Coordinates of C-alpha atoms in Angstrom, one line a residue:
M532 CA 11.9 -6.4 -19.2
I533 CA 12.9 -6.9 -15.9
G534 CA 11.8 -9.4 -13.2
F535 CA 9.0 -11.9 -13.6
Q536 CA 6.4 -10.2 -14.8
E537 CA 5.3 -13.1 -17.2
A538 CA 4.4 -15.2 -14.0
H539 CA 2.1 -12.2 -12.7
A540 CA 0.8 -10.5 -15.5
P541 CA 1.0 -13.0 -18.8
R542 CA -2.6 -11.7 -20.2
L543 CA -1.4 -8.0 -20.1
Y544 CA 2.6 -9.3 -21.5
K545 CA 0.8 -11.1 -24.4
A546 CA -1.5 -7.9 -25.2
L547 CA 1.2 -5.4 -25.2
A548 CA 3.2 -7.8 -27.6
A549 CA 0.4 -8.3 -30.0
H550 CA 0.8 -4.1 -30.6
E551 CA 4.3 -4.0 -30.8
R552 CA 6.1 -2.0 -33.2
Q553 CA 9.9 -2.0 -34.6
T554 CA 9.9 2.2 -34.6
T555 CA 13.1 4.3 -33.7
V556 CA 12.2 5.5 -30.1
K557 CA 13.5 8.9 -30.0
K558 CA 12.2 9.7 -26.3
W559 CA 11.6 7.5 -23.5
V560 CA 9.1 8.9 -20.8
Y561 CA 8.6 7.6 -17.6
V562 CA 5.0 7.7 -16.5
P563 CA 4.1 7.4 -12.9
Y564 CA 1.5 5.8 -11.6
D565 CA -0.6 8.7 -11.3
Q566 CA -0.1 10.6 -15.2
L567 CA -2.3 8.3 -17.0
N568 CA -2.3 11.1 -19.3
T569 CA -0.6 11.8 -22.9
S570 CA -1.7 14.9 -23.8
L571 CA 0.4 17.0 -22.3
G572 CA 3.8 17.1 -20.9
P573 CA 7.1 15.4 -22.5
V574 CA 4.7 12.3 -23.4
C575 CA 2.9 14.2 -26.8
E576 CA 6.1 16.5 -27.7
L577 CA 6.6 13.7 -30.4
A578 CA 4.5 11.5 -32.4
P579 CA 3.9 8.7 -30.8
S580 CA 5.9 6.1 -33.2
E581 CA 8.7 8.1 -31.7
T582 CA 8.0 8.2 -28.3
G583 CA 8.3 5.0 -25.9
L584 CA 6.6 5.2 -22.5
I585 CA 8.2 3.1 -19.4
L586 CA 5.2 1.9 -16.8
I587 CA 6.6 0.7 -13.5
E588 CA 4.7 -2.0 -11.3
S589 CA 6.6 -2.1 -7.7
L590 CA 5.4 -4.5 -5.5
A591 CA 7.6 -2.7 -2.9
K592 CA 5.4 0.3 -3.5
G593 CA 2.4 -1.4 -2.8
K594 CA 3.7 -3.0 0.6
R595 CA 5.0 0.3 2.0
R596 CA 1.7 0.4 3.6
P597 CA -1.0 -2.1 3.9
Y598 CA -3.3 -0.5 1.3
H599 CA -6.6 -1.2 0.8
Q600 CA -6.9 -3.7 -2.1
Q601 CA -9.2 -1.8 -4.4
K602 CA -7.0 1.1 -4.4
L603 CA -4.3 -1.3 -5.6
A604 CA -6.6 -2.4 -8.0
L605 CA -7.7 0.8 -9.1
I606 CA -4.1 1.6 -9.8
L607 CA -3.2 -1.5 -11.3
C608 CA -5.9 -1.9 -13.6
N609 CA -5.9 1.7 -14.9
Q610 CA -1.9 1.3 -15.3
R611 CA -2.4 -1.6 -17.7
H612 CA -5.1 -0.5 -19.4
F613 CA -3.3 2.7 -20.1
A614 CA -0.7 0.5 -21.2
L615 CA -2.3 -1.1 -23.8
E616 CA -4.3 2.1 -25.3
Q617 CA -1.5 3.7 -26.0
A618 CA 0.9 0.7 -27.3
Q619 CA -2.7 0.7 -29.5
I620 CA -2.2 4.2 -30.5
G621 CA 1.0 3.7 -31.6
Y622 CA 3.6 4.3 -28.7
R623 CA 6.3 1.8 -27.8
I624 CA 5.9 0.5 -23.9
H625 CA 8.4 -0.8 -21.5
Y626 CA 6.4 -2.2 -18.6
A627 CA 8.6 -3.3 -15.8
M628 CA 7.2 -5.2 -13.1
T629 CA 9.3 -5.8 -9.9
A630 CA 10.3 -6.5 -6.4
D631 CA 12.5 -3.2 -6.3
S632 CA 12.3 0.2 -6.1
Y633 CA 10.9 2.7 -8.6
A634 CA 14.9 4.2 -8.9
N635 CA 16.6 1.2 -9.0
T636 CA 14.6 0.2 -12.0
L637 CA 14.9 3.6 -13.9
Q638 CA 18.1 3.0 -13.4
Q639 CA 18.3 -0.4 -14.9
I640 CA 16.3 0.4 -17.6
Y641 CA 18.2 3.7 -18.4
K642 CA 21.3 1.4 -19.2
V643 CA 18.9 0.2 -22.2
T644 CA 17.2 3.1 -23.4
G645 CA 19.5 6.4 -22.3
Q646 CA 18.3 9.7 -20.7
I647 CA 14.7 9.3 -19.6
H648 CA 11.9 11.9 -19.5
M649 CA 9.2 12.8 -17.0
M650 CA 7.1 15.3 -15.9
E651 CA 7.7 16.4 -12.1
A652 CA 5.8 13.5 -9.1
A653 CA 2.9 14.6 -7.6
E654 CA 4.3 12.8 -4.6
Y655 CA 7.0 13.9 -2.1
E656 CA 7.8 10.4 -1.5
L657 CA 7.9 9.9 -5.2
R658 CA 10.1 13.2 -5.5
K659 CA 12.8 12.4 -2.6
E660 CA 13.2 8.4 -4.0
L661 CA 14.0 9.8 -7.9
E662 CA 16.1 13.0 -6.9
P663 CA 19.5 11.1 -7.2
L664 CA 18.6 10.0 -10.7
I665 CA 17.8 13.4 -11.8
Q666 CA 20.8 15.1 -10.3
E667 CA 22.8 12.3 -12.1
G668 CA 20.8 13.1 -15.3
V669 CA 19.6 9.8 -15.6
I670 CA 16.3 11.7 -15.4
R671 CA 15.3 14.7 -17.5
L672 CA 12.5 16.5 -15.4
H673 CA 9.7 18.6 -17.1
P674 CA 7.1 20.5 -15.2
N675 CA 3.9 18.7 -13.8
E676 CA 1.4 20.1 -16.2
T677 CA -1.7 18.5 -14.5
W678 CA -1.7 21.2 -11.8
L679 CA -4.0 24.2 -12.9
T680 CA -1.5 26.4 -10.7
Q681 CA 1.9 27.7 -10.1
E682 CA 3.8 28.3 -7.1
A683 CA 3.4 32.0 -7.7
D684 CA -0.3 31.4 -7.9
F685 CA -0.3 30.3 -4.4
D686 CA 2.4 33.0 -3.1
A687 CA 0.0 35.7 -4.7
G688 CA -3.3 34.1 -3.7
T689 CA -1.8 34.0 0.0
K690 CA -0.6 37.5 -0.3
G691 CA 2.9 35.4 0.5
K692 CA 2.4 35.1 3.8
R693 CA 0.9 32.8 6.8
P694 CA -1.5 31.9 8.1
W695 CA -2.5 31.0 4.5
R696 CA -6.5 30.8 3.7
M697 CA -7.9 29.0 1.1
D698 CA -10.8 31.3 0.8
L699 CA -8.3 34.1 -0.5
F700 CA -6.0 31.8 -2.7
Y701 CA -10.0 30.7 -4.4
Q702 CA -10.7 34.2 -4.8
Y703 CA -7.8 35.0 -6.4
L704 CA -7.9 32.3 -8.9
R705 CA -11.4 33.1 -9.5
R706 CA -10.3 36.4 -10.9
K707 CA -6.9 35.7 -12.7
T708 CA -8.8 33.0 -14.6
N709 CA -12.4 34.7 -15.0
I710 CA -14.6 31.6 -14.0
L711 CA -18.2 32.5 -12.8
M712 CA -17.3 36.6 -13.3
E713 CA -19.0 39.0 -14.6
N714 CA -17.6 42.5 -14.7
G715 CA -14.8 41.5 -12.1
K716 CA -17.3 40.3 -9.5
P717 CA -18.2 37.3 -9.2
V718 CA -21.5 35.4 -10.4
G719 CA -24.2 35.2 -8.1
G720 CA -22.6 38.2 -5.4
K721 CA -20.7 35.7 -3.5
Y722 CA -17.2 33.7 -4.2
S723 CA -18.4 30.6 -2.1
L724 CA -22.1 29.7 -1.7
D725 CA -20.6 27.2 0.5
G726 CA -23.5 28.3 3.2
E727 CA -26.2 27.4 0.8
N728 CA -25.4 24.3 0.7
R729 CA -26.1 22.4 3.8
K730 CA -29.3 20.5 3.4
P731 CA -29.7 17.1 4.9
W732 CA -31.3 14.3 2.0
K733 CA -34.5 12.7 3.6
G734 CA -35.0 10.6 0.3
T735 CA -35.8 12.7 -2.1
P736 CA -34.6 13.3 -4.6
P737 CA -33.8 9.8 -5.5
A738 CA -29.9 8.9 -5.1
P739 CA -28.4 7.8 -8.2
Q740 CA -26.7 4.2 -8.7
L741 CA -23.0 4.0 -9.6
P742 CA -22.4 3.0 -13.0
R743 CA -21.1 -0.7 -13.1
F744 CA -18.6 -2.0 -15.4
Q745 CA -17.9 -5.4 -17.0
P746 CA -14.5 -6.3 -15.7
D747 CA -11.8 -7.7 -18.3
P748 CA -9.2 -10.3 -18.7
I749 CA -6.6 -7.7 -17.6
A750 CA -8.5 -6.4 -15.0
L751 CA -9.3 -9.8 -13.4
E752 CA -5.6 -10.9 -13.8
A753 CA -4.7 -7.4 -11.5
K754 CA -7.2 -9.0 -9.0
A755 CA -5.7 -12.1 -9.2
L756 CA -2.2 -10.5 -8.5
I757 CA -3.5 -8.7 -5.4
E758 CA -5.6 -11.3 -3.7
K759 CA -2.3 -13.3 -4.2
V760 CA 0.8 -11.0 -3.2
F761 CA -1.5 -8.7 -1.2
H762 CA -3.7 -10.6 0.7
N763 CA -3.0 -9.5 3.9
H764 CA -4.1 -6.0 3.4
I765 CA -7.1 -4.4 4.2
G766 CA -10.3 -4.4 1.9
T767 CA -11.4 -6.6 -0.6
I768 CA -11.6 -5.7 -4.5
D769 CA -15.3 -5.2 -5.9
L770 CA -14.2 -4.5 -10.0
N771 CA -18.1 -3.9 -10.7
H772 CA -17.6 -0.8 -9.7
L773 CA -14.3 0.1 -10.7
P774 CA -13.4 2.0 -13.7
C775 CA -10.3 0.6 -15.3
T776 CA -10.2 1.9 -19.0
Q777 CA -10.3 5.4 -20.6
A778 CA -14.0 4.8 -22.0
H779 CA -14.8 3.8 -18.3
A780 CA -13.5 7.2 -16.9
E781 CA -15.1 9.2 -19.4
T782 CA -18.3 7.1 -19.2
L783 CA -18.2 7.8 -15.2
W784 CA -17.9 11.4 -16.2
R785 CA -21.0 11.4 -18.4
W786 CA -22.7 10.0 -15.7
V787 CA -21.8 12.9 -13.3
Q788 CA -23.1 15.0 -15.3
D789 CA -26.4 13.4 -16.4
E790 CA -27.4 12.2 -12.7
C791 CA -25.4 14.2 -10.1
L792 CA -24.1 18.0 -10.5
V793 CA -27.7 18.9 -10.7
N794 CA -28.3 18.0 -6.9
F795 CA -24.9 17.9 -5.8
G796 CA -24.7 21.7 -4.3
P797 CA -28.0 21.6 -2.1
Y798 CA -26.9 18.0 -0.6
E799 CA -23.2 18.2 -0.7
D800 CA -22.9 17.9 3.4
A801 CA -25.6 15.2 3.7
M802 CA -24.9 11.5 5.2
S803 CA -27.1 8.6 4.6
T804 CA -27.3 4.9 5.7
Q805 CA -29.4 4.8 2.5
S806 CA -26.5 5.5 -0.3
K807 CA -23.0 5.9 0.1
T808 CA -22.4 8.2 -2.0
L809 CA -25.6 10.6 -2.7
F810 CA -24.9 13.3 -5.4
H811 CA -21.3 13.2 -4.8
S812 CA -19.4 12.4 -8.4
C813 CA -16.9 9.7 -7.1
L814 CA -14.7 11.4 -9.5
S815 CA -11.1 12.0 -7.1
P816 CA -9.4 8.7 -7.4
L817 CA -9.8 9.3 -11.1
I818 CA -8.3 12.9 -11.0
N819 CA -5.7 12.2 -9.0
L820 CA -4.6 9.3 -11.3
N821 CA -5.2 12.2 -14.5
R822 CA -7.6 9.9 -16.1
L823 CA -9.7 12.8 -16.4
L824 CA -7.9 16.4 -16.5
P825 CA -9.1 18.6 -13.8
R826 CA -8.9 21.3 -16.8
K827 CA -11.3 19.3 -18.7
I828 CA -13.8 18.8 -15.8
I829 CA -13.8 22.4 -15.2
N830 CA -14.7 23.6 -18.6
D831 CA -17.4 20.9 -18.7
V832 CA -18.8 21.8 -15.8
L833 CA -19.1 25.6 -17.2
A834 CA -20.9 24.5 -20.1
L835 CA -23.5 22.7 -18.1
D836 CA -26.9 23.9 -17.6
L837 CA -26.5 24.0 -13.7
P838 CA -28.1 25.6 -10.4
L839 CA -25.4 28.1 -9.7
S840 CA -24.8 26.5 -6.1
S841 CA -24.0 22.8 -7.7
K842 CA -21.7 24.7 -10.4
E843 CA -19.6 26.7 -8.0
G844 CA -19.1 24.1 -4.9
F845 CA -18.4 21.5 -7.6
I846 CA -15.4 24.2 -9.3
R847 CA -14.5 25.1 -5.8
Q848 CA -13.3 21.7 -4.9
V849 CA -10.9 21.5 -7.9
L850 CA -9.8 25.0 -8.7
G851 CA -9.7 26.1 -5.0
W852 CA -9.3 23.4 -2.2
R853 CA -7.6 20.7 -4.5
E854 CA -5.0 22.8 -5.9
F855 CA -4.4 24.4 -2.2
M856 CA -4.2 21.4 0.1
R857 CA -1.1 20.3 -2.9
H858 CA 0.7 23.9 -2.7
V859 CA 0.4 23.8 1.3
H860 CA 1.8 19.8 1.0
R861 CA 4.6 21.0 -1.2
K862 CA 5.8 24.6 0.6
T863 CA 6.3 22.5 3.7
H864 CA 7.5 19.4 2.1
G865 CA 4.9 17.2 3.8
F866 CA 5.0 19.3 7.1
R867 CA 8.6 17.8 8.0
R868 CA 9.7 21.5 7.7
L869 CA 7.8 24.2 9.2
D870 CA 10.4 27.7 9.6
E871 CA 13.4 26.2 11.7
Q872 CA 11.4 23.0 13.2
E873 CA 11.8 19.3 12.0
W874 CA 9.2 17.0 12.1
S875 CA 10.0 14.0 10.5
S876 CA 10.1 10.7 12.1
E877 CA 12.6 7.6 11.3
V878 CA 10.1 4.6 11.2
S879 CA 6.4 4.6 9.7
P880 CA 3.5 4.2 12.1
C881 CA 2.5 1.4 9.7
A882 CA 5.1 -0.9 11.1
K883 CA 2.8 -1.0 14.4
W884 CA 0.1 -2.6 12.1
G885 CA 2.7 -5.6 11.3
H886 CA 3.4 -3.9 8.3
P887 CA 7.2 -2.6 8.5
R888 CA 8.6 -1.0 5.6
P889 CA 10.0 -3.0 2.9
A890 CA 13.8 -3.1 2.2
H891 CA 13.6 -0.7 -0.9
S892 CA 11.5 1.8 0.8
T893 CA 12.5 5.2 0.7
S894 CA 9.8 6.8 2.8
D895 CA 10.7 8.1 6.5
G896 CA 7.5 7.6 7.5
G897 CA 6.0 11.1 7.7
S898 CA 5.7 14.2 9.7
L899 CA 5.1 13.5 13.5
I900 CA 3.9 17.3 13.6
N901 CA 1.7 17.1 16.8
A902 CA 0.1 20.9 18.2
L903 CA -2.1 19.8 20.4
D904 CA -0.4 16.6 21.8
Y905 CA -2.7 13.9 21.2
Q906 CA -1.5 11.0 22.4
T907 CA -4.3 8.3 22.3
P908 CA -3.4 5.3 19.7
L909 CA -6.0 4.3 17.1
P910 CA -8.3 2.4 18.2
E911 CA -9.5 -0.7 16.8
A912 CA -13.0 0.5 15.9
F913 CA -11.4 2.4 13.3
W914 CA -10.6 -1.2 11.8
G915 CA -13.9 -2.5 11.6
K916 CA -14.1 -3.4 15.7
E917 CA -17.9 -2.4 16.7
S918 CA -17.3 0.8 18.6
G919 CA -21.0 1.2 19.6
L920 CA -21.4 4.6 17.9
N921 CA -23.8 3.7 14.6
C922 CA -22.0 7.0 12.7
L923 CA -18.2 5.8 13.2
D924 CA -19.6 1.8 12.7
H925 CA -21.2 2.8 9.4
V926 CA -18.5 4.8 8.1
V927 CA -15.7 2.8 8.8
N928 CA -17.8 -0.3 7.1
Q929 CA -18.3 1.8 4.0
V930 CA -14.3 2.4 4.2
M931 CA -13.1 -0.8 4.7
E932 CA -15.8 -2.4 1.9
T933 CA -15.1 -0.1 -0.9
G934 CA -12.2 2.1 0.0
F935 CA -14.3 5.3 -0.2
T936 CA -16.9 7.8 1.4
H937 CA -17.3 11.6 0.4
H938 CA -15.6 14.3 2.4
I939 CA -18.3 15.0 5.4
P940 CA -18.1 11.4 6.7
R941 CA -14.7 11.9 6.4
L942 CA -14.1 15.3 8.2
M943 CA -17.3 15.2 10.4
V944 CA -17.2 11.7 11.2
L945 CA -14.1 9.9 11.2
A946 CA -11.6 13.1 11.6
N947 CA -13.8 14.7 14.2
I948 CA -14.0 11.7 16.3
A949 CA -10.5 11.1 16.1
T950 CA -9.7 14.9 17.5
L951 CA -12.4 14.6 20.0
L952 CA -10.7 11.5 21.5
E953 CA -6.9 12.6 20.4
I954 CA -5.6 9.9 18.2
Q955 CA -2.3 10.3 17.5
P956 CA -2.1 12.6 14.3
R957 CA 0.5 10.4 12.4
E958 CA -1.3 7.0 13.2
I959 CA -5.1 8.5 11.7
T960 CA -3.3 10.1 9.0
D961 CA -1.6 7.1 7.8
W962 CA -5.3 5.2 8.9
F963 CA -6.9 7.3 6.1
W964 CA -3.8 7.3 3.5
V965 CA -4.2 3.3 3.3
S966 CA -7.8 3.3 3.7
F967 CA -8.7 5.5 0.8
I968 CA -8.5 4.9 -2.8
D969 CA -8.3 8.6 -3.8
A970 CA -5.6 8.9 -0.7
Y971 CA -1.9 10.0 -2.1
D972 CA 0.6 11.7 0.3
W973 CA 0.0 16.0 -1.1
V974 CA -3.7 15.5 -0.4
V975 CA -4.1 13.2 3.1
E976 CA -1.7 14.8 4.9
P977 CA -2.4 18.4 4.3
N978 CA -6.5 17.1 4.9
V979 CA -6.1 14.9 8.3
L980 CA -3.3 16.7 9.7
G981 CA -4.4 20.1 8.8
M982 CA -8.1 20.3 8.7
G983 CA -8.8 17.3 10.0
T984 CA -7.1 16.9 13.2
Y985 CA -5.6 20.6 13.8
A986 CA -2.2 18.8 14.3
T987 CA -0.7 21.7 12.1
G988 CA -2.7 24.7 14.4
P989 CA -3.4 27.6 12.2
L990 CA -1.2 27.4 9.9
F991 CA -3.7 26.9 7.3
T992 CA -7.0 26.1 9.2
T993 CA -9.0 28.3 11.1
K994 CA -9.9 26.4 14.0
P995 CA -10.5 22.5 14.5
Y996 CA -13.2 21.0 12.5
I997 CA -15.1 19.3 15.3
A998 CA -18.7 19.1 16.2
G999 CA -20.9 17.2 18.6
S1000 CA -24.0 15.1 17.8
N1001 CA -26.4 17.5 16.9
Y1002 CA -24.2 18.2 13.6
I1003 CA -24.5 14.5 12.7
N1004 CA -27.9 14.1 13.7
K1005 CA -29.2 17.0 11.7
M1006 CA -27.0 15.9 8.4
S1007 CA -27.7 12.4 8.8
D1008 CA -29.7 9.6 9.7
F1009 CA -27.0 7.2 11.5
C1010 CA -28.2 8.3 15.4
K1011 CA -31.5 6.5 14.2
E1012 CA -30.2 3.5 14.8
C1013 CA -27.7 4.1 17.2
A1014 CA -28.2 2.7 21.2
F1015 CA -27.2 6.4 22.1
H1016 CA -29.8 9.4 21.9
P1017 CA -28.7 12.4 20.4
K1018 CA -29.5 14.7 22.5
K1019 CA -29.4 12.6 25.9
T1020 CA -26.8 9.8 26.0
C1021 CA -24.4 10.4 22.5
P1022 CA -21.1 10.9 24.5
I1023 CA -19.7 12.6 20.9
T1024 CA -21.5 16.2 22.4
R1025 CA -19.6 15.6 25.7
L1026 CA -16.4 14.7 24.2
Y1027 CA -16.7 18.1 21.8
W1028 CA -16.9 20.2 25.5
A1029 CA -14.3 17.9 27.1
F1030 CA -12.1 18.8 24.1
L1031 CA -12.8 22.6 24.3
E1032 CA -12.2 22.6 28.3
R1033 CA -9.0 20.7 27.4
H1034 CA -7.5 23.2 25.0
K1035 CA -9.0 26.8 25.9
S1036 CA -6.4 28.5 26.9
K1037 CA -4.6 28.1 23.3
F1038 CA -7.9 28.5 21.2
K1039 CA -8.7 31.8 23.6
S1040 CA -7.1 34.1 21.0
N1041 CA -9.5 32.6 18.1
F1042 CA -12.0 35.0 17.3
R1043 CA -13.8 31.9 15.3
L1044 CA -14.3 30.1 18.9
S1045 CA -14.8 33.0 20.7
M1046 CA -18.6 32.8 21.3
I1047 CA -18.6 28.8 21.8
L1048 CA -15.8 29.6 24.5
R1049 CA -17.8 31.9 26.3
T1050 CA -20.9 28.8 26.3
L1051 CA -18.1 26.8 28.0
D1052 CA -17.7 29.2 30.5
K1053 CA -21.0 29.0 31.5
R1054 CA -21.0 25.3 31.8
S1055 CA -21.2 23.9 35.0
P1056 CA -18.6 22.4 37.0
D1057 CA -20.6 19.3 37.2
N1058 CA -21.3 18.9 33.9
K1059 CA -17.8 19.9 32.7
A1060 CA -16.6 16.8 35.4
I1061 CA -18.7 14.5 33.6
D1062 CA -17.5 15.7 30.2
A1063 CA -14.0 14.9 30.8
F1064 CA -15.3 11.7 33.0
T1065 CA -16.6 10.6 29.5
F1066 CA -13.8 11.5 27.5
E1067 CA -11.5 8.9 29.6
Q1068 CA -14.3 6.3 29.2
V1069 CA -14.9 6.4 25.8
R1070 CA -10.9 6.6 25.4
R1071 CA -10.1 3.7 28.5
Q1072 CA -12.9 1.9 26.6
L1073 CA -12.3 2.0 22.7
S1074 CA -8.4 1.6 23.1
N1075 CA -9.3 -2.0 25.1
A1076 CA -11.3 -2.6 21.8
Q1077 CA -14.6 -2.5 23.7
S1078 CA -17.7 -1.4 22.6
L1079 CA -19.7 1.3 24.2
T1080 CA -23.3 1.2 25.8
P1081 CA -25.1 3.7 27.6
E1082 CA -24.8 2.1 30.6
S1083 CA -21.1 1.6 30.1
L1084 CA -20.6 5.5 30.3
T1085 CA -22.9 6.2 33.7
R1086 CA -20.7 8.1 35.6
Q1087 CA -21.0 6.6 39.3
P1088 CA -21.9 9.3 41.9
V1089 CA -19.2 10.5 44.0
E1090 CA -19.4 10.3 48.0
T1091 CA -19.7 13.1 50.2
K1092 CA -19.2 13.8 53.5

């Protein structure tokens, strides 16, 4: 064993020792933090008694960014319980805790075990870190079997040309897999029923309550470590709502099937102060750790008696959106390379937040791609300082508390406001990365740099995902308790028009914006002047950590002679 594990996890190591068997290991397999499953890949090629599993807790990884404490708890609790579950089955476990990097730790383990096998890492960061070990033969790489598609599927589905479009990719996969198809046609006549899934939620049907889990000594020990070592990270830990074991994961999935999916579709886009999750599954953290495999999830959903809008909407997220995003990220090396242009950064923006990269970090900080040249620093409002906008404050507080909110508050509140304020794309992307418990580079970067902020331009999104206060008011109850009136004084609508005015030359050939740009052209000069004033005032006040009020955004009349 390496390092100081006995001091940090005595219960874990005692439990592992109780299940240790003296067997001859024919193959050692490194299982990364997000591949917690033994039903596929090199780990299942031999009997458990002939297979050794290597798991690593790297404090250097945890300190790379100020990750939400609930996210750290999710990963550590699941990895530790996974190790115990596999030890009970008969696998030999080499569990290393270290302040060093994954690469350096595996190099040391290799001296004891010989060649190490692993499935290809999902995250670009880990792939780059382990690349030298693969080239040296320390690690033998196997295809990552947790994904549902291959690069050839992406090329075929997008017809091998840019701009890449998710709808074409999703339609191709539906035809290839015959999922929700009849006689070569989509069931219900459409591939996507997204247009039917836009009901606001008014309190009925009742939103289900998340299941609770009883923390055990292993989870409590992980919590204690995080609170000691990562005490300066954002958020807190709530083990009562944290699935840590395989049994917990299966309990959560049964709850989703029984309580959520029937109403998931119609209320997929709804937001409410009365329910943090509404009918969303909250499965993404476990799917991204592969505690629950996407293939099984889809097969289970297909077997359920559900309204088609819910069934199709859920499958589209897993089969279409999730797979599409990871291919886009991989094709562009995390948006570091597009055509002949490089978009890498030398230093992680997290250093601005008092979290410089640790010595063992191999991260380059991520892509600085910025198609519309946003230059606003991330305001304190995204760390919990009151902004005066109830929608933003409510969602930020929920994220700071739980590390989670579903995709519409992410896209149409957090990313929407960040885009309208022209917050630097790398800063808001890193904020999402550290704040959300399901965020990894392959999913958070395309979603924020691409969909959320349009920093990648039309590479794979047809237009910026922006909206004024009317959308937020229609799809939520956030506006009821806000100091701003959604139709009269809310600055978000003026921020929307100001954004379009500033960038209209870049959007003039965008067919999806043609109608709204014609409306913009009809907007009076006085209104456009107030729009621009509002943008500057909101940006200035939030940058100074001031809370917005209707009075603070009142435009002073211009003196005329």
